[in-house]
XYZ file of C-alpha atoms in Angstrom:
752
model
C -53.866 63.535 -116.433
C -53.681 61.169 -113.767
C -50.116 61.393 -113.651
C -50.427 65.307 -113.351
C -52.822 64.953 -110.453
C -50.444 62.496 -108.487
C -47.608 65.127 -109.102
C -49.633 67.807 -107.746
C -50.679 65.644 -104.517
C -46.999 65.037 -103.859
C -46.331 68.885 -104.404
C -48.610 69.537 -101.481
C -47.445 67.154 -99.319
C -43.942 68.360 -99.683
C -45.043 71.946 -99.181
C -46.820 70.836 -96.178
C -43.766 69.045 -94.636
C -41.342 71.789 -95.284
C -43.914 74.064 -93.468
C -43.798 71.825 -90.336
C -40.226 71.699 -90.353
C -39.770 75.444 -90.427
C -42.204 75.890 -87.654
C -40.321 73.246 -85.907
C -36.868 75.182 -86.675
C -38.548 78.323 -85.218
C -39.804 76.888 -82.171
C -37.149 74.468 -81.051
C -33.781 74.879 -79.491
C -31.003 75.289 -81.806
C -29.120 72.515 -80.117
C -31.773 70.101 -81.107
C -32.223 71.407 -85.028
C -29.783 68.886 -86.386
C -32.316 66.024 -86.602
C -34.875 68.336 -88.221
C -32.324 69.488 -90.779
C -31.037 65.978 -91.266
C -34.647 65.008 -92.467
C -34.616 67.983 -94.922
C -31.320 66.677 -96.500
C -32.374 63.166 -96.630
C -35.093 64.150 -98.708
C -35.087 65.090 -102.532
C -36.704 68.736 -102.441
C -33.937 70.455 -100.342
C -33.619 73.047 -102.826
C -37.291 73.885 -102.680
C -37.018 73.776 -98.854
C -33.946 76.549 -99.171
C -36.155 78.827 -101.244
C -39.001 78.667 -98.657
C -36.414 79.027 -95.797
C -34.769 82.294 -97.718
C -38.449 83.329 -98.095
C -39.156 83.103 -94.479
C -36.118 84.536 -93.409
C -36.831 87.762 -95.562
C -40.355 87.957 -94.009
C -38.788 88.001 -90.281
C -36.335 90.490 -91.531
C -39.209 93.086 -92.604
C -40.950 92.044 -89.307
C -37.686 93.360 -87.307
C -37.736 96.362 -89.307
C -41.041 97.268 -88.691
C -40.565 96.585 -85.017
C -37.513 98.792 -84.773
C -39.030 101.732 -86.543
C -41.862 101.598 -84.268
C -39.547 101.757 -80.970
C -36.710 104.029 -82.018
C -38.196 107.197 -80.053
C -38.226 105.322 -76.855
C -34.878 104.238 -77.492
C -33.454 107.546 -77.945
C -35.339 108.783 -74.620
C -33.590 105.925 -72.920
C -30.238 106.936 -74.060
C -30.800 110.390 -72.818
C -32.034 109.308 -69.309
C -28.910 106.732 -69.163
C -26.603 109.804 -69.756
C -28.278 111.483 -66.834
C -27.970 108.573 -64.677
C -24.187 108.446 -65.424
C -23.503 111.747 -63.681
C -25.643 110.835 -60.652
C -23.938 107.396 -60.609
C -20.473 109.206 -60.712
C -21.599 111.260 -57.500
C -22.741 108.030 -55.957
C -19.435 106.372 -56.863
C -17.800 109.219 -55.009
C -19.749 109.046 -51.929
C -19.334 105.197 -51.827
C -15.706 105.598 -52.289
C -15.326 108.120 -49.487
C -17.872 106.288 -47.417
C -15.496 103.175 -47.791
C -12.707 105.054 -47.119
C -14.098 106.164 -43.887
C -15.509 102.735 -43.098
C -11.932 101.141 -43.849
C -10.462 103.703 -41.464
C -13.088 103.104 -38.792
C -13.252 99.232 -39.158
C -9.723 98.804 -38.904
C -9.772 97.957 -35.187
C -12.785 95.924 -35.794
C -10.814 93.868 -38.392
C -7.902 93.300 -35.910
C -10.521 92.297 -33.332
C -12.078 90.021 -35.826
C -8.680 88.517 -36.890
C -8.066 88.006 -32.836
C -11.615 86.579 -32.695
C -11.011 84.324 -35.696
C -7.495 83.102 -34.032
C -9.370 82.720 -30.773
C -12.165 80.484 -32.704
C -9.454 78.747 -34.459
C -7.558 77.881 -31.221
C -10.844 77.014 -29.427
C -11.535 74.462 -32.371
C -8.107 73.204 -32.108
C -8.351 72.672 -28.107
C -11.871 71.216 -28.529
C -10.455 68.938 -31.131
C -7.452 68.072 -28.915
C -9.910 67.274 -26.044
C -11.698 65.120 -28.283
C -8.440 63.331 -29.367
C -7.410 63.252 -25.644
C -10.757 61.850 -24.607
C -10.132 58.916 -27.074
C -6.412 58.563 -25.991
C -7.328 58.740 -22.221
C -8.956 55.070 -21.926
C -6.036 53.811 -23.720
C -3.885 55.286 -21.364
C -5.889 54.311 -18.251
C -6.231 50.687 -19.777
C -2.392 50.810 -19.975
C -2.067 52.066 -16.610
C -4.175 49.687 -15.273
C -2.462 46.830 -16.951
C 0.795 47.904 -15.353
C -0.773 48.016 -12.022
C -2.297 44.466 -12.550
C 1.087 43.060 -13.702
C 2.806 44.973 -10.613
C 0.274 43.355 -8.288
C 0.602 39.861 -10.165
C -2.925 39.810 -11.205
C -1.977 38.136 -14.519
C -5.002 36.925 -15.622
C -7.148 40.088 -15.346
C -3.934 41.915 -16.812
C -4.123 39.513 -19.939
C -8.058 40.355 -20.170
C -7.050 44.125 -20.004
C -4.399 43.634 -22.436
C -6.965 42.178 -24.850
C -9.248 44.941 -24.485
C -6.494 47.216 -24.983
C -5.407 45.464 -28.206
C -8.932 44.912 -29.814
C -11.056 47.841 -28.505
C -8.935 50.850 -27.497
C -5.863 50.927 -29.479
C -7.615 50.595 -32.876
C -9.244 53.954 -32.294
C -6.087 55.793 -32.051
C -3.984 53.717 -33.858
C -2.481 56.732 -35.935
C -0.739 57.945 -32.852
C 2.862 57.183 -32.262
C 2.613 56.274 -28.697
C -0.066 53.783 -29.682
C 2.488 52.148 -32.246
C 4.789 52.080 -29.228
C 2.153 50.026 -27.301
C 1.136 47.839 -30.028
C 4.671 46.925 -30.341
C 5.048 46.305 -26.760
C 2.081 44.016 -26.513
C 4.038 40.796 -27.549
C 6.634 41.588 -24.912
C 3.929 42.009 -22.359
C 2.086 38.825 -23.308
C 5.616 36.853 -22.959
C 6.038 38.850 -19.764
C 2.630 37.776 -18.332
C 3.186 34.085 -19.606
C 6.618 34.083 -18.077
C 5.638 35.284 -14.538
C 2.504 33.160 -14.633
C 4.726 30.092 -15.285
C 6.928 31.237 -12.458
C 4.067 31.265 -10.185
C 3.115 27.750 -11.363
C 6.563 26.596 -10.451
C 6.207 28.416 -7.107
C 2.933 26.427 -6.788
C 4.395 23.145 -7.863
C 7.451 23.468 -5.483
C 5.028 24.283 -2.518
C 2.781 21.514 -3.203
C 5.635 19.018 -3.377
C 6.973 20.520 -0.155
C 3.508 20.452 1.550
C 2.125 17.271 0.268
C 2.864 15.591 3.678
C 0.627 17.989 5.341
C -2.013 17.648 2.518
C -1.883 14.062 3.002
C -1.925 13.906 6.876
C -5.237 16.170 6.900
C -6.510 14.125 4.357
C -6.084 10.795 6.260
C -7.494 12.327 9.422
C -10.940 14.093 7.625
C -11.032 13.184 4.125
C -13.521 15.948 2.816
C -12.241 19.690 2.609
C -8.563 18.729 2.475
C -8.303 20.572 -0.828
C -9.291 24.028 0.951
C -5.558 23.830 2.422
C -4.224 24.581 -0.858
C -4.544 27.916 -3.088
C -4.917 26.502 -6.576
C -5.398 29.916 -8.116
C -1.797 29.860 -9.588
C -2.783 26.835 -11.740
C -6.268 28.183 -12.846
C -4.660 31.667 -13.726
C -1.750 29.944 -15.685
C -4.257 27.633 -17.363
C -6.386 30.447 -18.373
C -3.830 32.638 -19.261
C -2.062 29.783 -21.786
C -5.453 29.034 -22.995
C -5.926 32.628 -23.943
C -2.457 32.781 -25.576
C -3.394 29.694 -27.372
C -0.699 27.514 -25.684
C -2.976 25.445 -23.540
C -1.388 22.155 -24.938
C 1.931 23.513 -23.968
C 0.879 24.064 -20.710
C -0.760 20.723 -20.011
C 2.116 18.958 -21.254
C 4.611 21.238 -18.857
C 2.106 20.621 -15.842
C 1.953 16.566 -16.429
C 5.620 16.446 -16.851
C 6.444 18.118 -13.744
C 3.934 16.099 -11.800
C 5.201 12.727 -12.974
C 8.671 13.871 -11.731
C 7.207 14.873 -8.398
C 5.234 11.731 -8.440
C 8.439 9.544 -9.010
C 10.258 11.521 -6.224
C 7.524 10.938 -3.721
C 7.125 7.136 -4.441
C 10.951 6.838 -3.736
C 10.898 5.643 -0.129
C 13.580 6.706 2.389
C 15.995 3.975 2.865
C 15.206 3.967 6.838
C 11.431 3.992 6.201
C 11.150 0.605 8.048
C 12.516 1.619 11.240
C 9.755 3.752 12.581
C 6.119 4.021 12.001
C 6.434 7.687 11.333
C 8.822 6.770 8.309
C 5.820 4.977 6.791
C 3.395 7.739 7.820
C 5.238 10.471 6.040
C 5.610 8.260 2.916
C 1.960 7.597 2.809
C 1.072 11.246 3.614
C 3.045 12.430 0.556
C 1.366 9.879 -1.872
C -2.218 10.860 -0.723
C -1.279 14.574 -0.585
C -0.140 14.039 -4.300
C -3.248 12.396 -5.365
C -5.582 14.763 -3.516
C -4.248 17.431 -5.470
C -4.399 15.635 -8.851
C -7.909 14.562 -8.000
C -9.041 18.208 -7.346
C -7.216 19.408 -10.494
C -9.202 16.584 -12.521
C -12.580 18.119 -11.059
C -11.819 21.712 -11.117
C -9.962 22.257 -14.398
C -11.418 21.135 -17.778
C -9.040 18.618 -19.258
C -5.672 19.911 -17.371
C -5.392 16.355 -16.320
C -7.803 13.463 -17.409
C -8.753 10.303 -16.117
C -6.200 8.524 -18.108
C -3.621 10.373 -16.925
C -4.642 9.939 -13.359
C -5.057 6.048 -13.962
C -1.581 5.966 -15.331
C -0.034 7.715 -12.305
C -2.066 5.716 -10.070
C -0.903 2.321 -11.470
C 2.552 3.330 -11.117
C 2.078 4.496 -7.786
C 0.470 1.356 -6.727
C 3.228 -0.923 -8.115
C 6.110 1.193 -6.761
C 4.154 1.562 -3.184
C 3.670 -2.273 -2.997
C 7.105 -2.805 -4.021
C 8.366 -0.452 -1.371
C 6.059 -1.930 1.002
C 7.136 -5.409 0.379
C 10.722 -4.759 0.915
C 10.860 -2.504 3.813
C 8.181 -4.511 5.796
C 10.271 -7.641 5.291
C 12.919 -5.881 7.446
C 10.202 -5.310 10.548
C 10.561 -7.673 13.217
C 8.207 -6.127 15.723
C 4.564 -7.388 15.596
C 3.345 -4.308 16.993
C 5.076 -2.173 14.179
C 3.632 -4.493 11.591
C -0.152 -4.092 13.158
C 0.320 -0.354 13.217
C 1.605 -0.417 9.725
C -1.381 -2.411 8.456
C -3.745 0.071 10.166
C -1.743 2.821 8.304
C -2.244 0.856 5.055
C -5.893 0.541 5.601
C -6.351 4.164 6.368
C -4.173 5.032 3.209
C -6.309 2.477 1.214
C -9.563 3.930 2.604
C -8.786 7.479 2.006
C -7.844 7.030 -1.562
C -10.658 4.963 -2.274
C -12.925 7.972 -0.949
C -11.478 9.681 -3.878
C -12.231 7.126 -6.364
C -8.789 5.222 -6.633
C -9.053 1.482 -6.851
C -7.380 -0.119 -3.805
C -8.071 -3.778 -4.113
C -4.174 -4.559 -4.822
C -3.240 -2.838 -1.391
C -5.702 -4.999 0.482
C -4.188 -7.889 -1.298
C -0.841 -6.913 -0.559
C -1.958 -6.760 3.133
C -2.889 -10.367 3.078
C 0.995 -10.994 2.205
C 1.894 -8.708 5.271
C -0.506 -10.853 7.336
C 1.508 -13.683 6.714
C 4.631 -11.750 7.738
C 2.772 -10.494 10.612
C 2.049 -13.813 11.802
C 5.687 -14.849 11.330
C 6.542 -11.725 13.477
C 4.161 -12.846 16.072
C 5.501 -16.164 16.323
C 9.079 -14.892 17.106
C 7.631 -12.827 19.602
C 5.723 -15.412 21.271
C 8.617 -17.780 20.827
C 10.209 -15.461 23.388
C 7.393 -15.389 25.444
C 6.998 -19.024 25.891
C 10.890 -19.374 26.300
C 10.641 -16.749 29.235
C 7.479 -18.300 30.688
C 9.187 -22.067 30.505
C 12.515 -20.616 31.681
C 10.993 -18.889 34.694
C 8.574 -21.988 35.647
C 9.384 -23.840 39.136
C 7.843 -26.910 37.666
C 5.970 -27.313 40.970
C 2.213 -27.664 41.381
C 0.790 -24.053 42.090
C -0.163 -23.750 45.788
C -3.168 -21.678 46.709
C -3.911 -20.551 50.347
C -7.313 -18.901 50.030
C -10.307 -18.540 47.563
C -9.165 -15.610 45.821
C -6.110 -17.189 44.531
C -7.994 -20.254 43.562
C -10.402 -18.385 41.580
C -7.557 -16.203 40.034
C -5.999 -19.570 38.553
C -9.347 -21.008 37.282
C -10.150 -17.710 35.749
C -6.721 -17.899 33.907
C -7.086 -21.513 32.954
C -10.202 -23.620 32.388
C -9.749 -26.314 35.099
C -12.585 -28.004 37.010
C -11.732 -30.793 39.721
C -14.593 -31.361 42.273
C -12.195 -33.469 44.577
C -9.731 -30.323 44.734
C -12.684 -27.677 45.213
C -13.583 -29.993 48.402
C -10.248 -30.062 49.695
C -9.284 -27.231 52.593
C -6.799 -24.591 52.181
C -3.893 -24.599 51.536
C -3.951 -26.867 48.516
C -2.266 -27.364 45.259
C -3.306 -27.553 41.557
C -1.800 -30.245 39.745
C 0.155 -28.204 37.051
C 2.617 -25.689 37.658
C 2.361 -21.825 36.521
C 3.216 -22.205 32.985
C 0.077 -23.794 32.291
C -2.337 -20.789 32.802
C 0.366 -18.556 31.600
C 0.700 -20.477 28.355
C -2.869 -20.789 28.034
C -3.401 -16.832 28.431
C -0.684 -16.222 26.067
C -2.081 -18.535 23.250
C -5.483 -16.384 23.984
C -3.498 -13.160 23.509
C -1.832 -14.486 20.186
C -5.278 -15.196 18.988
C -6.446 -11.518 20.060
C -3.299 -10.177 18.058
C -4.286 -12.216 14.886
C -7.709 -10.719 15.181
C -6.435 -7.138 15.452
C -4.649 -7.620 12.062
C -7.884 -9.109 10.290
C -9.810 -5.872 11.481
C -10.866 -3.547 8.557
C -9.410 -5.747 5.703
C -13.063 -6.338 4.405
C -12.833 -10.031 5.081
C -15.691 -12.379 5.679
C -16.120 -13.897 9.083
C -14.924 -17.292 7.552
C -11.697 -15.835 6.316
C -11.070 -14.204 9.755
C -11.719 -17.621 11.313
C -9.626 -19.545 8.932
C -6.671 -16.878 9.171
C -6.801 -17.077 12.898
C -6.961 -20.831 13.106
C -3.931 -21.415 10.865
C -1.803 -18.826 12.616
C -2.953 -20.456 16.181
C -1.982 -24.108 14.512
C 1.441 -22.652 13.700
C 1.863 -21.194 17.129
C 1.026 -24.536 18.687
C 2.627 -26.971 16.168
C 5.840 -24.970 15.496
C 6.612 -22.037 18.112
C 5.065 -23.669 21.242
C 6.103 -27.375 20.325
C 9.862 -26.161 19.831
C 9.632 -24.321 23.031
C 8.527 -27.298 24.889
C 11.189 -29.677 23.020
C 13.918 -27.235 23.794
C 13.113 -27.509 27.575
C 12.713 -31.121 27.374
C 15.902 -31.784 25.768
C 17.871 -29.536 28.012
C 21.002 -31.108 29.454
C 20.392 -30.277 33.167
C 16.420 -30.966 33.203
C 15.691 -33.080 35.868
C 13.010 -35.927 36.319
C 10.819 -33.883 38.539
C 10.632 -31.038 35.753
C 9.924 -33.866 33.070
C 7.062 -35.418 35.293
C 5.541 -31.892 35.734
C 5.995 -31.135 32.103
C 3.758 -34.406 31.262
C 1.171 -33.404 33.820
C 1.072 -29.531 32.385
C 0.884 -30.707 28.644
C -2.068 -33.182 29.581
C -3.923 -30.394 31.010
C -2.979 -28.146 28.130
C -4.261 -31.019 25.852
C -7.619 -30.834 27.627
C -7.985 -27.042 27.223
C -7.572 -27.079 23.445
C -11.490 -27.616 23.192
C -11.909 -24.395 25.193
C -9.365 -22.628 22.681
C -11.870 -23.845 19.803
C -14.795 -22.371 21.807
C -12.914 -19.090 22.190
C -12.052 -18.760 18.844
C -15.590 -19.607 17.721
C -17.003 -16.839 20.203
C -14.672 -13.872 18.611
C -15.414 -15.061 14.982
C -18.963 -16.257 15.307
C -18.060 -18.965 12.929
C -18.978 -22.467 14.001
C -16.371 -25.447 13.980
C -18.756 -27.459 12.028
C -18.316 -25.021 9.208
C -17.314 -26.860 6.142
C -14.257 -24.941 5.406
C -13.166 -24.388 9.272
C -9.626 -25.327 10.170
C -9.141 -27.530 13.301
C -6.613 -26.820 16.175
C -3.805 -29.078 16.058
C -3.084 -28.473 19.959
C -3.891 -31.879 20.842
C -1.018 -33.355 18.524
C 1.161 -30.576 19.816
C 0.872 -31.513 23.413
C 0.726 -35.002 22.968
C 4.370 -34.893 20.842
C 5.480 -32.995 23.864
C 4.199 -35.286 26.442
C 5.726 -38.201 24.374
C 8.891 -36.517 24.143
C 9.074 -35.691 27.838
C 8.045 -39.528 28.470
C 11.103 -40.711 26.320
C 13.339 -38.068 28.013
C 12.149 -39.380 31.362
C 13.143 -43.013 30.246
C 16.411 -41.834 29.123
C 17.012 -39.635 32.066
C 16.315 -42.488 34.253
C 18.640 -44.965 32.415
C 21.312 -42.319 32.585
C 20.955 -41.881 36.456
C 20.852 -45.849 36.691
C 24.183 -45.872 34.785
C 25.592 -43.285 36.935
C 24.778 -45.468 40.159
C 26.185 -48.350 38.339
C 29.489 -46.571 37.504
C 29.745 -46.682 41.338
C 29.693 -50.513 41.411
C 32.773 -51.637 42.939
C 32.436 -55.694 42.738
C 35.595 -57.717 43.927
C 35.098 -60.585 41.276
C 37.763 -62.874 42.997
C 36.572 -62.353 46.592
C 36.131 -65.733 48.284
C 33.698 -64.249 51.153
C 30.054 -64.631 51.156
C 28.165 -61.627 51.790
C 24.947 -60.927 53.456
C 23.593 -57.812 52.160
C 23.234 -55.891 48.827
C 25.796 -53.556 47.542
C 25.772 -49.823 48.702
C 25.458 -48.404 45.265
C 22.554 -50.536 44.548
C 20.794 -49.872 47.719
C 21.078 -46.213 47.005
C 19.892 -46.792 43.565
C 16.843 -48.466 44.604
C 16.136 -45.828 47.180
C 16.481 -43.154 44.219
C 13.942 -45.492 42.171
C 11.396 -45.567 45.049
C 11.637 -41.717 45.441
C 11.197 -41.000 41.746
C 8.376 -43.093 41.179
C 6.722 -41.717 44.043
C 6.679 -38.538 42.088
C 4.972 -40.178 39.460
C 1.633 -40.381 41.411
C 0.175 -37.595 39.159
C 1.318 -38.944 35.763
C -0.970 -41.117 33.775
C -0.711 -44.838 34.862
C 0.618 -46.062 31.679
C 3.521 -43.647 31.779
C 4.476 -44.410 35.168
C 4.494 -48.090 34.282
C 6.371 -47.629 31.212
C 8.935 -45.627 33.068
C 9.029 -48.206 35.697
C 9.474 -51.162 33.305
C 12.027 -49.313 31.188
C 13.979 -48.401 34.338
C 14.047 -52.204 35.581
C 14.752 -53.647 32.035
C 17.710 -51.075 31.597
C 18.969 -52.052 35.119
C 18.835 -55.689 34.408
C 20.530 -55.302 31.100
C 23.178 -53.231 32.630
C 23.712 -55.656 35.287
C 23.950 -58.349 32.752
C 26.347 -56.508 30.814
C 28.322 -55.576 34.055
C 28.636 -59.222 34.600
C 29.678 -60.303 31.290
C 32.109 -57.533 30.387
C 35.308 -58.572 28.765
C 37.304 -56.506 31.462
C 36.119 -59.083 34.131
C 38.156 -62.190 33.047
C 37.587 -64.217 36.111
C 35.026 -64.517 38.960
C 34.682 -66.585 42.076
C 31.235 -68.143 43.498
C 31.767 -65.381 46.313
C 31.440 -62.677 43.840
C 28.515 -64.308 41.876
C 26.656 -65.020 45.479
C 27.158 -60.983 46.121
C 25.958 -60.167 42.814
C 22.782 -62.566 43.534
C 21.895 -60.381 46.603
C 21.973 -57.122 44.606
C 19.674 -59.014 41.965
C 17.478 -60.200 44.729
C 17.434 -56.490 45.967
C 16.239 -55.377 42.465
C 13.727 -58.296 42.311
C 12.345 -57.043 45.789
C 11.832 -53.686 44.540
C 9.918 -54.932 41.337
C 7.892 -57.074 43.998
C 6.987 -53.994 46.163
C 5.039 -52.428 43.245
C 6.583 -48.979 42.877
C 4.104 -47.982 40.511
C 0.538 -49.303 40.714
C -1.130 -51.081 37.823
C 1.330 -54.102 37.125
C -0.049 -57.448 37.223
C 1.366 -60.112 39.682
C 5.008 -60.340 38.965
C 5.170 -58.464 35.609
C 7.712 -56.021 36.749
C 10.007 -58.951 38.082
C 10.048 -60.341 34.471
C 12.614 -57.597 33.646
C 15.092 -59.409 35.846
C 14.202 -63.118 34.638
C 17.274 -63.460 32.552
C 19.512 -62.535 35.236
C 17.729 -64.862 37.653
C 17.670 -67.822 35.621
C 21.234 -67.200 34.909
C 22.266 -66.933 38.501
C 20.158 -69.879 39.570
C 21.743 -71.966 36.929
C 25.238 -71.196 38.215
C 24.588 -70.966 41.902
C 22.588 -74.357 42.029
C 24.930 -76.033 39.427
C 21.783 -77.341 37.654
C 23.554 -77.965 34.386
C 22.049 -81.368 33.967
C 18.586 -79.868 33.997
C 19.579 -76.961 31.608
C 21.448 -79.361 28.987
C 18.388 -81.961 29.266
C 15.512 -79.182 28.821
C 17.149 -76.964 26.316
C 15.099 -76.113 23.498
C 11.989 -77.058 25.368
C 9.201 -74.276 25.487
C 8.683 -75.031 29.259
C 12.101 -75.366 30.288
C 13.275 -74.241 33.743
C 16.300 -72.105 32.367
C 14.403 -70.903 29.010
C 16.021 -67.403 29.227
C 19.570 -68.591 29.493
C 21.485 -68.239 26.344
C 24.142 -70.877 25.953
C 26.687 -68.101 24.845
C 26.024 -66.173 27.851
C 26.234 -69.356 30.269
C 29.625 -70.360 28.505
C 31.083 -66.975 28.910
C 30.447 -66.913 32.543
C 31.432 -70.627 32.965
C 34.740 -69.910 31.224
C 35.389 -66.898 33.671
C 34.577 -69.305 36.604
C 36.702 -71.913 35.248
C 39.751 -69.532 35.127
C 39.179 -68.569 38.620
C 39.016 -72.133 39.991
C 42.217 -73.060 38.111
C 43.934 -70.218 40.066
C 42.505 -70.412 43.247
C 41.338 -74.050 43.582
C 38.018 -72.476 44.800
C 35.834 -75.531 43.618
C 36.385 -77.741 46.423
C 33.255 -77.317 48.364
C 31.106 -78.309 44.958
C 32.629 -81.824 44.482
C 31.046 -83.679 47.173
C 29.889 -86.893 45.115
C 31.784 -85.978 42.165
C 35.367 -86.917 41.687
C 36.683 -83.949 39.565
C 34.587 -80.759 39.478
C 37.172 -79.371 37.076
C 36.397 -82.219 34.714
C 32.843 -81.402 34.987
C 33.148 -77.815 33.852
C 35.146 -78.859 30.963
C 32.337 -81.179 30.218
C 29.668 -78.724 30.599
C 31.607 -76.198 28.755
C 31.947 -78.827 25.774
C 28.381 -79.381 25.605
C 27.511 -75.695 25.856
C 29.900 -75.249 22.592
C 27.866 -78.184 21.214
C 24.724 -76.333 21.605
C 25.800 -73.050 20.410
C 27.286 -74.579 17.093
C 23.972 -76.662 16.550
C 22.033 -73.412 17.092
C 24.219 -71.526 14.775
C 23.812 -74.372 12.013
């Protein structure tokens, strides 16, 4: 029972489902009915569903048939009306065809006009399109024309900028045109052309500054700032920018630096005759300054074309080559004025480059070397000046006839003498012209040394030391040599020598004024620790001593000349009553000579007089004892004695003041004792007292006595002239032999 109820319930559900599906089929688009039908076939009751579907189809067919039967009369009426309309439609068709034919005939011209209008419209569009295209092309052509004009007028950097715009902005918009492709293909060539032309301009610029670096440097050394305005650096800037834009900046930098290094080497190569004139040095310095002024400007106006390391490298090379060149060429220079001008030029050169930031200490160090050379050239110049002064001097005291002349001399030379000032005009200074002249020239030399030290950035102590050392060289070497040369002349006279001694004495006294002069111009006190002292005192003392020695030598030579006139008759038997003529003349000469010695220092005059007397005594002794005089008589000895007495009289007369008592006579003591011994024939005293400290004939040497005795013995044998000596003695000859024997005994005992 329950099973029957369940089957009935399922049957109702299936029926309801089939009904739903049928409604869905009726209301759903046939394209979407597939899923619905599938649900029927997926079930187990599709047979029953088909039965229901057949039933539903039949019901719809009956509905359609009823509807058709209901509207059939209307359909027949519609067909009838339609047939009527067909006839009217045929008429309308004919009318339309006729109208169309007429319209086609009438509209033919319009069609032609419309075709023409169409063509015009097409042309208009084409023209408009062409104009649009041309408007795109025109900027390209204008830019290209502008590019060519810029290149023609050598405005290469703007040309490169134009080329950049053309390539990246304008050509891409019209790249499909053939002329644009030609332009694109031509762009690398244009770039190379710009590159080559700009490089050519750079080469012209480099050649120009090489030629004009002299002018640039000259202007810089006159007015340092603004010199770079003389140079148009635009070719460098343009070329740098062009190469930078083209990505070849490094190539450009390397080329520029390489070329400038070559130019630097050329600039730093001095001409072989540079040392001959100051202009040679000036041009050399101008070129160097011009070179580095340009490089300094390039350093500060370009970013990296040159750098500090490159500049420093060039400057180091320039310094070494310049200093080497200056050392070589300045060594040829013998004119101190040229050396001084060169120094000033080097200082200007160094100061100019220092303004541009270049280190110049080495140049100032080198100037100290040139200072030594300058000092040497000054010494050579002053050697000539001193030589001319000494050669042209008259070696006579300076006469002055009025106050103006007197003041002129004391204005040139620091001299004070109260006694001389009191004397009336005319009067004379004790020294000759060369004293004020030499003193003035020493001051001029000091000024010349000072000129070189200017602008060398030296301390006052260094300047003072330099001047003093150079002045010492002038005094101890140059002036000393000049004085010595004058003193050693063969033809110099005693008067000149005496005047030289007087002159050097006054110059020696003036040394303290030279010290003060140097102190006043350097403002360095002489008591400063490192201050050098002047050696002028030593120089003048040495010259004076040399002159004194030369006086002594000269006097002796004059004495020798007089002695050569001696003409003794050693065998004469006559007893003379006056001194020989040659000796009288000699004594007269000595008196006149020593009269000139009044202005000499007392010691010099005394020494000269004593030296002359000693030399005269020695020469007379030699004359008496010389080997050529083999025999002599008492008469000859008496004449010789008269001559010696004349000499002794001269010594006693005090030819030079300052000698004590008979000091000067002692020069002739040897001769006096020897002559007294022979003339007085006082052999007994001589032989008895020989060797005693207070003996009468202490100065008589037994050898000398024996030599003279032998000459007299030979003469007595020949002429038998000793009769007058015999008196109380039986045989004088025997006595001579005895004395000679005793003398030989003294000599042998003395030697033993």
